[in-house]
Amino acid sequence: MRISELAVVTGVPVATMKYYVREGLLPPGRAITPRLSEYDEEHVRRLRLLRALREVGGVPVTRLRALVGALEVGQSPMSLLEQTANALAPVAPTPGPGRADAREMVGQVLDEAGWRVRPDGPDRENLAAALEVLAEFTGGPVPGQAIAPYVRAADDLARHEIGHLDPGRGDAALLQQMVVGQVLFGQVLGALRRLAEEHHSGERFGHPVGGSQGDAG
Amino acid sequence: MRISELAVVTGVPVATMKYYVREGLLPPGRAITPRLSEYDEEHVRRLRLLRALREVGGVPVTRLRALVGALEVGQSPMSLLEQTANALAPVAPTPGPGRADAREMVGQVLDEAGWRVRPDGPDRENLAAALEVLAEFTGGPVPGQAIAPYVRAADDLARHEIGHLDPGRGDAALLQQMVVGQVLFGQVLGALRRLAEEHHSGERFGHPVGGSQGDAG
């Protein structure tokens, strides 16, 4: 297909595709004439992946390159999942005075959850950073029971997600399922949680007058 | 206290504080001499809030200004929660060919959940964008039962969060609790989910040899 058709099929603008080709994220089309190239299903698949990771997941281009490279080399499911987690994890802020205590609490949370995870993964530090800042606000360490509902939710969802992966369609398909699931269902969960908070706040404090009934803007 | 002491107490570098003052996010200190200013508990509280929202929550500075303005004016809990949700919601990618179907599905999901939310909030569109891209990957609309576990988790967590807010400490404190809870527990949940996925993937596909036992890096 032509590049204009590829844009219609994938919803990715032509200018963005050209940018992906320049960045080495999308293979160039097969040149038919000096001004015309042909694209195929492989390009459709890659563009859908890039769109999911970058536009929906917010993964920066520098990290996309590492992920796409890993997909092409065909790494083990675990090492790819770790790379996805690394690409998605925000960069933890500079430690404040409470970081050491918060790190200790992360160790306790992981022990109690029974999760076996890398000692050097970025999400340990991200969790510690969030707990540190929470402790500053509440004027003391975050109690374990305040974290417990989140641990349970994360455990239930992750078990569900990983349990539904289908390794029967080959390694490449499995890797893509893992990456896409981690990114897209992360966005689904974030959006749903904010929507649920809006609803439950309205139930408790009163919905804004007319605000739920179509005042566009 | 001096600015250097404020930096130690809050963990925010002096250069960052000066930036916040220039951006109108932090009130300047009380000038004692032309080269020396005095800072107080109000500055500590504001810096903790900014640190939570920006460094941990990833809220960009342009949106912080709107949030800080809303806190100062003292808006209703609902309108502040909506502004926080707006500030935190990512910008939905350009609609592709499946967006209309995905929007319809979002309406169904919200109806089934029984959530009353703004018709024009950004998270409806974010959810639609994620569902659109998921449908592209799976080759058809995302089945309702694939979304259901996320809806349940979001509903449980939001009910827990909003139920634990303490309106007895005044409006300003309540608003801050809502903002901080939405941002920080969102980060806690995201980090925990990635950690849980790592654990459950390891359980299913095999933990990397030695990878969970201290190979620092």
Tab-separated table of C-alpha atoms in Angstrom:
chain	number	residue	atom	x	y	z
A	1	MET	CA	0.000	0.000	0.000
A	2	ARG	CA	0.992	3.655	-0.404
A	3	ILE	CA	2.037	5.759	2.590
A	4	SER	CA	-1.247	7.733	2.437
A	5	GLU	CA	-3.211	4.491	2.705
A	6	LEU	CA	-1.023	3.348	5.583
A	7	ALA	CA	-1.921	6.605	7.365
A	8	VAL	CA	-5.643	5.926	6.951
A	9	VAL	CA	-5.372	2.313	8.128
A	10	THR	CA	-3.275	3.065	11.216
A	11	GLY	CA	-4.366	6.593	12.123
A	12	VAL	CA	-0.701	7.660	12.240
A	13	PRO	CA	-0.044	10.890	10.264
A	14	VAL	CA	2.406	10.654	7.327
A	15	ALA	CA	4.760	13.194	8.956
A	16	THR	CA	4.956	11.016	12.083
A	17	MET	CA	5.751	7.936	9.982
A	18	LYS	CA	8.584	9.765	8.238
A	19	TYR	CA	9.889	10.756	11.640
A	20	TYR	CA	9.786	7.114	12.783
A	21	VAL	CA	11.720	6.029	9.683
A	22	ARG	CA	14.377	8.704	10.327
A	23	GLU	CA	14.619	7.567	13.963
A	24	GLY	CA	15.078	3.936	12.946
A	25	LEU	CA	11.812	2.873	14.577
A	26	LEU	CA	10.013	1.946	11.349
A	27	PRO	CA	11.668	0.150	8.402
A	28	PRO	CA	11.486	2.222	5.203
A	29	GLY	CA	9.032	1.139	2.493
A	30	ARG	CA	10.135	-0.819	-0.585
A	31	ALA	CA	11.057	1.802	-3.229
A	32	ILE	CA	9.047	1.338	-6.450
A	33	THR	CA	10.027	4.584	-8.116
A	34	PRO	CA	12.283	7.302	-6.647
A	35	ARG	CA	9.163	9.049	-5.332
A	36	LEU	CA	6.939	6.091	-4.475
A	37	SER	CA	7.334	3.372	-1.854
A	38	GLU	CA	5.267	0.336	-1.032
A	39	TYR	CA	4.314	-0.576	2.574
A	40	ASP	CA	2.933	-3.854	3.920
A	41	GLU	CA	1.330	-5.543	6.934
A	42	GLU	CA	4.644	-5.490	8.786
A	43	HIS	CA	4.515	-1.683	8.700
A	44	VAL	CA	0.920	-1.705	9.935
A	45	ARG	CA	1.877	-3.892	12.903
A	46	ARG	CA	4.913	-1.802	13.792
A	47	LEU	CA	2.972	1.466	13.557
A	48	ARG	CA	0.239	0.112	15.819
A	49	LEU	CA	2.870	-0.863	18.362
A	50	LEU	CA	4.560	2.553	18.178
A	51	ARG	CA	1.222	4.314	18.487
A	52	ALA	CA	0.320	2.240	21.532
A	53	LEU	CA	3.636	2.795	23.257
A	54	ARG	CA	4.258	6.411	22.386
A	55	GLU	CA	0.927	8.122	21.917
A	56	VAL	CA	-1.151	6.185	24.426
A	57	GLY	CA	1.563	4.992	26.822
A	58	GLY	CA	3.666	8.155	26.719
A	59	VAL	CA	6.925	6.206	26.258
A	60	PRO	CA	9.579	8.678	25.023
A	61	VAL	CA	11.248	8.052	21.648
A	62	THR	CA	14.659	7.365	23.203
A	63	ARG	CA	13.175	4.465	25.158
A	64	LEU	CA	11.130	3.231	22.196
A	65	ARG	CA	14.346	2.501	20.356
A	66	ALA	CA	15.502	0.122	23.095
A	67	LEU	CA	12.105	-1.614	23.158
A	68	VAL	CA	11.869	-2.022	19.396
A	69	GLY	CA	15.446	-3.297	19.347
A	70	ALA	CA	14.574	-5.855	22.022
A	71	LEU	CA	11.508	-7.014	20.051
A	72	GLU	CA	13.619	-7.471	16.926
A	73	VAL	CA	16.399	-9.379	18.643
A	74	GLY	CA	13.823	-11.679	20.231
A	75	GLN	CA	14.745	-11.666	23.883
A	76	SER	CA	13.253	-13.808	26.619
A	77	PRO	CA	9.789	-12.779	27.872
A	78	MET	CA	11.191	-11.787	31.268
A	79	SER	CA	13.970	-9.601	29.987
A	80	LEU	CA	11.574	-7.823	27.631
A	81	LEU	CA	9.038	-7.291	30.383
A	82	GLU	CA	11.792	-5.816	32.520
A	83	GLN	CA	12.805	-3.488	29.706
A	84	THR	CA	9.200	-2.397	29.245
A	85	ALA	CA	8.886	-1.744	32.956
A	86	ASN	CA	12.111	0.277	32.821
A	87	ALA	CA	10.832	2.290	29.851
A	88	LEU	CA	7.493	2.984	31.540
A	89	ALA	CA	8.708	3.695	35.038
A	90	PRO	CA	8.995	7.407	35.724
A	91	VAL	CA	12.355	8.716	36.911
A	92	ALA	CA	12.222	8.854	40.710
A	93	PRO	CA	12.787	12.338	42.148
A	94	THR	CA	15.910	13.244	44.090
A	95	PRO	CA	15.816	11.540	47.486
A	96	GLY	CA	14.700	13.703	50.410
A	97	PRO	CA	15.426	13.044	54.078
A	98	GLY	CA	12.794	10.278	54.346
A	99	ARG	CA	13.909	8.106	51.415
A	100	ALA	CA	15.872	5.582	53.500
A	101	ASP	CA	12.843	4.828	55.708
A	102	ALA	CA	10.625	4.624	52.627
A	103	ARG	CA	12.995	2.121	50.973
A	104	GLU	CA	12.810	-0.042	54.050
A	105	MET	CA	9.026	0.088	53.875
A	106	VAL	CA	9.117	-0.961	50.204
A	107	GLY	CA	11.108	-4.030	51.265
A	108	GLN	CA	8.441	-4.880	53.831
A	109	VAL	CA	5.605	-4.367	51.354
A	110	LEU	CA	7.282	-6.661	48.800
A	111	ASP	CA	8.016	-9.302	51.447
A	112	GLU	CA	4.433	-9.287	52.679
A	113	ALA	CA	3.095	-9.438	49.111
A	114	GLY	CA	5.430	-12.375	48.451
A	115	TRP	CA	6.630	-10.819	45.194
A	116	ARG	CA	9.986	-11.826	43.775
A	117	VAL	CA	11.354	-8.853	41.838
A	118	ARG	CA	14.696	-7.420	40.756
A	119	PRO	CA	16.597	-5.698	43.543
A	120	ASP	CA	17.654	-2.944	41.128
A	121	GLY	CA	14.427	-2.294	39.169
A	122	PRO	CA	13.335	1.351	38.909
A	123	ASP	CA	9.892	0.728	40.379
A	124	ARG	CA	11.235	-0.063	43.847
A	125	GLU	CA	12.697	3.425	43.935
A	126	ASN	CA	9.558	4.959	42.434
A	127	LEU	CA	7.444	3.323	45.096
A	128	ALA	CA	9.884	4.536	47.770
A	129	ALA	CA	9.726	8.086	46.364
A	130	ALA	CA	5.911	8.107	46.477
A	131	LEU	CA	5.872	6.681	50.024
A	132	GLU	CA	8.468	9.224	51.144
A	133	VAL	CA	6.390	12.137	49.895
A	134	LEU	CA	3.193	10.636	51.351
A	135	ALA	CA	4.894	10.339	54.750
A	136	GLU	CA	5.832	14.030	54.570
A	137	PHE	CA	2.198	14.946	54.049
A	138	THR	CA	0.755	12.755	56.753
A	139	GLY	CA	3.512	13.632	59.198
A	140	GLY	CA	4.669	10.054	59.716
A	141	PRO	CA	5.286	6.765	57.895
A	142	VAL	CA	2.415	5.573	55.698
A	143	PRO	CA	0.641	2.769	57.599
A	144	GLY	CA	0.771	-0.658	55.968
A	145	GLN	CA	-3.031	-0.869	55.874
A	146	ALA	CA	-3.143	2.261	53.690
A	147	ILE	CA	-1.021	0.478	51.066
A	148	ALA	CA	-2.697	-2.929	51.363
A	149	PRO	CA	-5.679	-2.224	49.026
A	150	TYR	CA	-3.269	-1.146	46.271
A	151	VAL	CA	-1.089	-4.227	46.740
A	152	ARG	CA	-4.168	-6.462	46.502
A	153	ALA	CA	-5.451	-4.670	43.389
A	154	ALA	CA	-2.030	-4.827	41.698
A	155	ASP	CA	-1.640	-8.508	42.552
A	156	ASP	CA	-5.119	-9.430	41.265
A	157	LEU	CA	-4.698	-7.484	38.028
A	158	ALA	CA	-1.176	-8.725	37.311
A	159	ARG	CA	-2.180	-12.345	37.936
A	160	HIS	CA	-5.131	-11.876	35.569
A	161	GLU	CA	-2.977	-10.215	32.898
A	162	ILE	CA	-0.077	-12.644	32.957
A	163	GLY	CA	-2.457	-15.600	33.185
A	164	HIS	CA	-4.202	-14.497	29.981
A	165	LEU	CA	-1.038	-14.241	27.882
A	166	ASP	CA	-1.043	-16.745	25.038
A	167	PRO	CA	2.451	-18.169	24.447
A	168	GLY	CA	1.059	-20.493	21.719
A	169	ARG	CA	1.315	-17.860	18.992
A	170	GLY	CA	5.079	-17.625	19.117
A	171	ASP	CA	7.635	-15.588	20.979
A	172	ALA	CA	7.250	-12.370	18.970
A	173	ALA	CA	3.477	-12.335	19.500
A	174	LEU	CA	3.919	-13.077	23.212
A	175	LEU	CA	6.384	-10.248	23.643
A	176	GLN	CA	4.062	-7.853	21.897
A	177	GLN	CA	1.135	-8.952	24.064
A	178	MET	CA	3.163	-8.314	27.209
A	179	VAL	CA	4.351	-4.884	26.132
A	180	VAL	CA	0.962	-3.772	24.880
A	181	GLY	CA	-0.839	-5.155	27.918
A	182	GLN	CA	1.493	-3.437	30.331
A	183	VAL	CA	1.232	-0.079	28.555
A	184	LEU	CA	-2.379	0.021	27.415
A	185	PHE	CA	-4.040	-1.566	30.420
A	186	GLY	CA	-1.945	0.756	32.577
A	187	GLN	CA	-3.606	3.662	30.772
A	188	VAL	CA	-7.014	2.004	31.052
A	189	LEU	CA	-6.531	1.595	34.801
A	190	GLY	CA	-5.308	5.179	35.302
A	191	ALA	CA	-8.240	6.659	33.395
A	192	LEU	CA	-10.780	4.404	35.141
A	193	ARG	CA	-9.408	5.283	38.568
A	194	ARG	CA	-9.695	9.029	37.900
A	195	LEU	CA	-13.237	8.526	36.583
A	196	ALA	CA	-14.168	6.444	39.635
A	197	GLU	CA	-12.739	9.105	41.941
A	198	GLU	CA	-14.831	11.726	40.208
A	199	HIS	CA	-17.948	9.611	40.662
A	200	HIS	CA	-17.339	8.725	44.323
A	201	SER	CA	-16.406	12.327	45.193
A	202	GLY	CA	-19.638	13.451	43.614
A	203	GLU	CA	-21.548	10.876	45.644
A	204	ARG	CA	-19.927	12.084	48.856
A	205	PHE	CA	-19.583	15.840	48.316
A	206	GLY	CA	-22.294	16.509	45.747
A	207	HIS	CA	-22.082	16.357	41.961
A	208	PRO	CA	-21.589	19.788	40.359
A	209	VAL	CA	-24.925	21.254	39.275
A	210	GLY	CA	-25.392	20.548	35.574
A	211	GLY	CA	-21.783	19.418	35.356
A	212	SER	CA	-22.664	15.837	34.579
A	213	GLN	CA	-25.371	16.769	32.138
A	214	GLY	CA	-23.648	18.042	29.073
A	215	ASP	CA	-22.071	21.443	29.668
A	216	ALA	CA	-19.450	21.015	26.991
A	217	GLY	CA	-16.125	22.833	27.105
B	1	MET	CA	14.538	29.443	58.333
B	2	ARG	CA	17.135	30.123	55.618
B	3	ILE	CA	16.729	28.794	52.085
B	4	SER	CA	19.508	26.234	52.633
B	5	GLU	CA	17.671	24.871	55.666
B	6	LEU	CA	14.427	24.756	53.682
B	7	ALA	CA	16.252	22.646	51.092
B	8	VAL	CA	17.353	20.147	53.739
B	9	VAL	CA	13.893	19.922	55.327
B	10	THR	CA	12.002	19.447	52.049
B	11	GLY	CA	14.574	17.715	49.851
B	12	VAL	CA	13.957	20.321	47.126
B	13	PRO	CA	17.208	21.803	45.729
B	14	VAL	CA	17.708	25.581	46.140
B	15	ALA	CA	17.849	26.087	42.353
B	16	THR	CA	14.437	24.398	41.993
B	17	MET	CA	12.959	26.646	44.703
B	18	LYS	CA	14.229	29.751	42.930
B	19	TYR	CA	12.633	28.452	39.753
B	20	TYR	CA	9.309	27.942	41.578
B	21	VAL	CA	9.449	31.521	42.909
B	22	ARG	CA	10.122	32.867	39.399
B	23	GLU	CA	7.196	30.822	38.059
B	24	GLY	CA	4.847	32.145	40.731
B	25	LEU	CA	4.392	28.712	42.292
B	26	LEU	CA	6.123	29.514	45.583
B	27	PRO	CA	5.748	32.833	47.447
B	28	PRO	CA	9.117	34.566	47.914
B	29	GLY	CA	10.675	34.554	51.395
B	30	ARG	CA	10.470	37.563	53.719
B	31	ALA	CA	13.533	39.739	52.959
B	32	ILE	CA	15.684	40.314	56.045
B	33	THR	CA	18.684	41.828	54.286
B	34	PRO	CA	19.063	42.353	50.533
B	35	ARG	CA	20.840	38.989	50.347
B	36	LEU	CA	18.972	37.019	53.027
B	37	SER	CA	15.349	35.880	53.190
B	38	GLU	CA	13.400	34.059	55.836
B	39	TYR	CA	11.119	31.095	55.006
B	40	ASP	CA	8.434	29.471	57.170
B	41	GLU	CA	6.124	26.456	57.484
B	42	GLU	CA	3.922	27.768	54.689
B	43	HIS	CA	6.878	27.386	52.316
B	44	VAL	CA	7.529	23.868	53.605
B	45	ARG	CA	3.912	22.863	52.914
B	46	ARG	CA	3.874	24.411	49.447
B	47	LEU	CA	7.190	22.799	48.497
B	48	ARG	CA	5.963	19.386	49.618
B	49	LEU	CA	2.877	19.825	47.484
B	50	LEU	CA	4.901	20.923	44.452
B	51	ARG	CA	7.328	18.053	44.933
B	52	ALA	CA	4.459	15.579	45.125
B	53	LEU	CA	2.695	16.908	42.061
B	54	ARG	CA	5.666	17.632	39.843
B	55	GLU	CA	8.458	15.270	40.760
B	56	VAL	CA	6.423	12.250	41.789
B	57	GLY	CA	3.212	12.857	39.828
B	58	GLY	CA	4.864	14.215	36.695
B	59	VAL	CA	2.424	17.155	36.464
B	60	PRO	CA	3.963	19.748	34.108
B	61	VAL	CA	4.677	23.258	35.430
B	62	THR	CA	2.048	24.892	33.205
B	63	ARG	CA	-0.642	22.755	34.834
B	64	LEU	CA	0.788	23.236	38.323
B	65	ARG	CA	0.022	26.929	38.074
B	66	ALA	CA	-3.675	26.239	37.535
B	67	LEU	CA	-3.748	23.777	40.436
B	68	VAL	CA	-1.933	26.081	42.858
B	69	GLY	CA	-4.230	28.922	41.809
B	70	ALA	CA	-7.270	26.749	42.501
B	71	LEU	CA	-5.938	25.801	45.950
B	72	GLU	CA	-5.370	29.465	46.806
B	73	VAL	CA	-8.784	30.619	45.634
B	74	GLY	CA	-10.416	27.837	47.652
B	75	GLN	CA	-12.716	26.162	45.180
B	76	SER	CA	-15.234	23.436	45.912
B	77	PRO	CA	-13.849	19.911	46.407
B	78	MET	CA	-15.466	18.685	43.185
B	79	SER	CA	-14.177	21.431	40.956
B	80	LEU	CA	-10.656	21.006	42.358
B	81	LEU	CA	-10.792	17.251	41.884
B	82	GLU	CA	-11.846	17.823	38.289
B	83	GLN	CA	-8.961	20.221	37.758
B	84	THR	CA	-6.539	17.708	39.235
B	85	ALA	CA	-7.935	14.994	36.975
B	86	ASN	CA	-7.540	17.352	33.999
B	87	ALA	CA	-3.951	18.139	34.983
B	88	LEU	CA	-3.061	14.467	35.402
B	89	ALA	CA	-4.869	13.034	32.404
B	90	PRO	CA	-2.541	12.508	29.464
B	91	VAL	CA	-3.458	14.161	26.163
B	92	ALA	CA	-5.333	11.565	24.118
B	93	PRO	CA	-3.673	10.762	20.777
B	94	THR	CA	-5.201	11.782	17.448
B	95	PRO	CA	-8.286	9.631	16.794
B	96	GLY	CA	-7.794	6.742	14.408
B	97	PRO	CA	-10.516	4.927	12.482
B	98	GLY	CA	-11.758	3.015	15.544
B	99	ARG	CA	-12.253	5.948	17.932
B	100	ALA	CA	-16.015	6.286	17.402
B	101	ASP	CA	-16.630	2.635	18.334
B	102	ALA	CA	-14.299	2.986	21.306
B	103	ARG	CA	-16.184	6.049	22.557
B	104	GLU	CA	-19.405	4.090	22.406
B	105	MET	CA	-17.783	1.340	24.448
B	106	VAL	CA	-16.651	3.874	27.060
B	107	GLY	CA	-20.282	4.955	27.421
B	108	GLN	CA	-21.298	1.329	28.013
B	109	VAL	CA	-18.512	0.761	30.537
B	110	LEU	CA	-19.509	3.881	32.507
B	111	ASP	CA	-23.190	2.945	32.388
B	112	GLU	CA	-22.502	-0.566	33.643
B	113	ALA	CA	-20.223	0.758	36.395
B	114	GLY	CA	-22.956	3.207	37.394
B	115	TRP	CA	-20.484	6.084	37.500
B	116	ARG	CA	-21.742	9.628	37.113
B	117	VAL	CA	-18.971	11.678	35.497
B	118	ARG	CA	-18.570	14.783	33.366
B	119	PRO	CA	-19.489	14.263	29.714
B	120	ASP	CA	-16.509	16.404	28.672
B	121	GLY	CA	-13.755	15.194	31.025
B	122	PRO	CA	-10.459	14.208	29.376
B	123	ASP	CA	-10.411	10.699	30.831
B	124	ARG	CA	-13.370	9.538	28.762
B	125	GLU	CA	-11.326	10.284	25.670
B	126	ASN	CA	-8.180	8.754	27.170
B	127	LEU	CA	-10.047	5.568	27.915
B	128	ALA	CA	-11.476	5.571	24.384
B	129	ALA	CA	-7.984	6.068	22.921
B	130	ALA	CA	-6.597	3.116	24.889
B	131	LEU	CA	-9.555	0.891	23.929
B	132	GLU	CA	-9.199	1.917	20.278
B	133	VAL	CA	-5.556	0.910	20.180
B	134	LEU	CA	-6.250	-2.317	22.079
B	135	ALA	CA	-8.948	-3.210	19.525
B	136	GLU	CA	-6.410	-2.703	16.719
B	137	PHE	CA	-4.073	-5.191	18.370
B	138	THR	CA	-6.639	-7.841	19.103
B	139	GLY	CA	-8.329	-7.428	15.730
B	140	GLY	CA	-11.759	-6.586	17.159
B	141	PRO	CA	-13.479	-4.658	19.945
B	142	VAL	CA	-12.133	-5.306	23.441
B	143	PRO	CA	-14.607	-7.639	25.192
B	144	GLY	CA	-16.371	-6.194	28.228
B	145	GLN	CA	-15.047	-8.970	30.452
B	146	ALA	CA	-11.473	-7.909	29.651
B	147	ILE	CA	-12.202	-4.462	31.096
B	148	ALA	CA	-14.302	-5.628	34.044
B	149	PRO	CA	-11.404	-6.434	36.441
B	150	TYR	CA	-10.003	-2.904	35.937
B	151	VAL	CA	-13.407	-1.310	36.522
B	152	ARG	CA	-13.815	-3.285	39.751
B	153	ALA	CA	-10.313	-2.389	40.964
B	154	ALA	CA	-10.819	1.309	40.139
B	155	ASP	CA	-14.210	1.359	41.861
B	156	ASP	CA	-12.904	-0.352	45.013
B	157	LEU	CA	-9.849	1.902	45.268
B	158	ALA	CA	-11.724	5.143	44.586
B	159	ARG	CA	-14.417	4.283	47.142
B	160	HIS	CA	-11.687	3.538	49.697
B	161	GLU	CA	-9.809	6.771	48.888
B	162	ILE	CA	-12.769	9.130	48.890
B	163	GLY	CA	-14.240	7.431	51.971
B	164	HIS	CA	-11.028	8.093	53.909
B	165	LEU	CA	-10.891	11.822	53.186
B	166	ASP	CA	-11.252	13.885	56.341
B	167	PRO	CA	-13.335	17.032	55.704
B	168	GLY	CA	-13.085	17.982	59.409
B	169	ARG	CA	-9.739	19.718	59.033
B	170	GLY	CA	-11.051	22.475	56.790
B	171	ASP	CA	-11.460	23.005	53.085
B	172	ALA	CA	-7.814	23.741	52.287
B	173	ALA	CA	-6.658	20.546	54.006
B	174	LEU	CA	-9.361	18.518	52.254
B	175	LEU	CA	-8.395	19.860	48.852
B	176	GLN	CA	-4.775	19.044	49.493
B	177	GLN	CA	-5.669	15.510	50.620
B	178	MET	CA	-7.633	14.950	47.415
B	179	VAL	CA	-4.913	16.243	45.130
B	180	VAL	CA	-2.130	14.415	46.907
B	181	GLY	CA	-4.120	11.201	47.127
B	182	GLN	CA	-4.994	11.242	43.465
B	183	VAL	CA	-1.415	11.904	42.379
B	184	LEU	CA	0.636	9.907	44.878
B	185	PHE	CA	-1.549	6.830	45.174
B	186	GLY	CA	-1.740	6.827	41.378
B	187	GLN	CA	2.045	6.499	41.351
B	188	VAL	CA	1.929	3.882	44.102
B	189	LEU	CA	-0.577	1.844	42.086
B	190	GLY	CA	1.405	2.152	38.838
B	191	ALA	CA	4.652	1.045	40.478
B	192	LEU	CA	2.975	-1.814	42.366
B	193	ARG	CA	1.286	-3.086	39.211
B	194	ARG	CA	4.583	-3.183	37.288
B	195	LEU	CA	6.247	-4.955	40.227
B	196	ALA	CA	3.375	-7.465	40.441
B	197	GLU	CA	3.613	-8.108	36.697
B	198	GLU	CA	7.311	-8.786	37.045
B	199	HIS	CA	6.649	-11.252	39.854
B	200	HIS	CA	3.790	-13.088	38.125
B	201	SER	CA	5.682	-13.250	34.820
B	202	GLY	CA	8.603	-14.756	36.670
B	203	GLU	CA	6.288	-17.302	38.273
B	204	ARG	CA	4.875	-18.267	34.892
B	205	PHE	CA	7.861	-17.990	32.553
B	206	GLY	CA	10.769	-18.410	34.985
B	207	HIS	CA	12.604	-15.788	36.987
B	208	PRO	CA	15.854	-14.643	35.368
B	209	VAL	CA	18.799	-16.590	36.811
B	210	GLY	CA	20.405	-14.507	39.541
B	211	GLY	CA	18.361	-11.516	38.471
B	212	SER	CA	16.346	-11.398	41.665
B	213	GLN	CA	19.306	-11.964	43.893
B	214	GLY	CA	21.274	-8.807	43.964
B	215	ASP	CA	22.985	-8.156	40.645
B	216	ALA	CA	23.124	-4.420	41.135
B	217	GLY	CA	23.255	-2.016	38.209
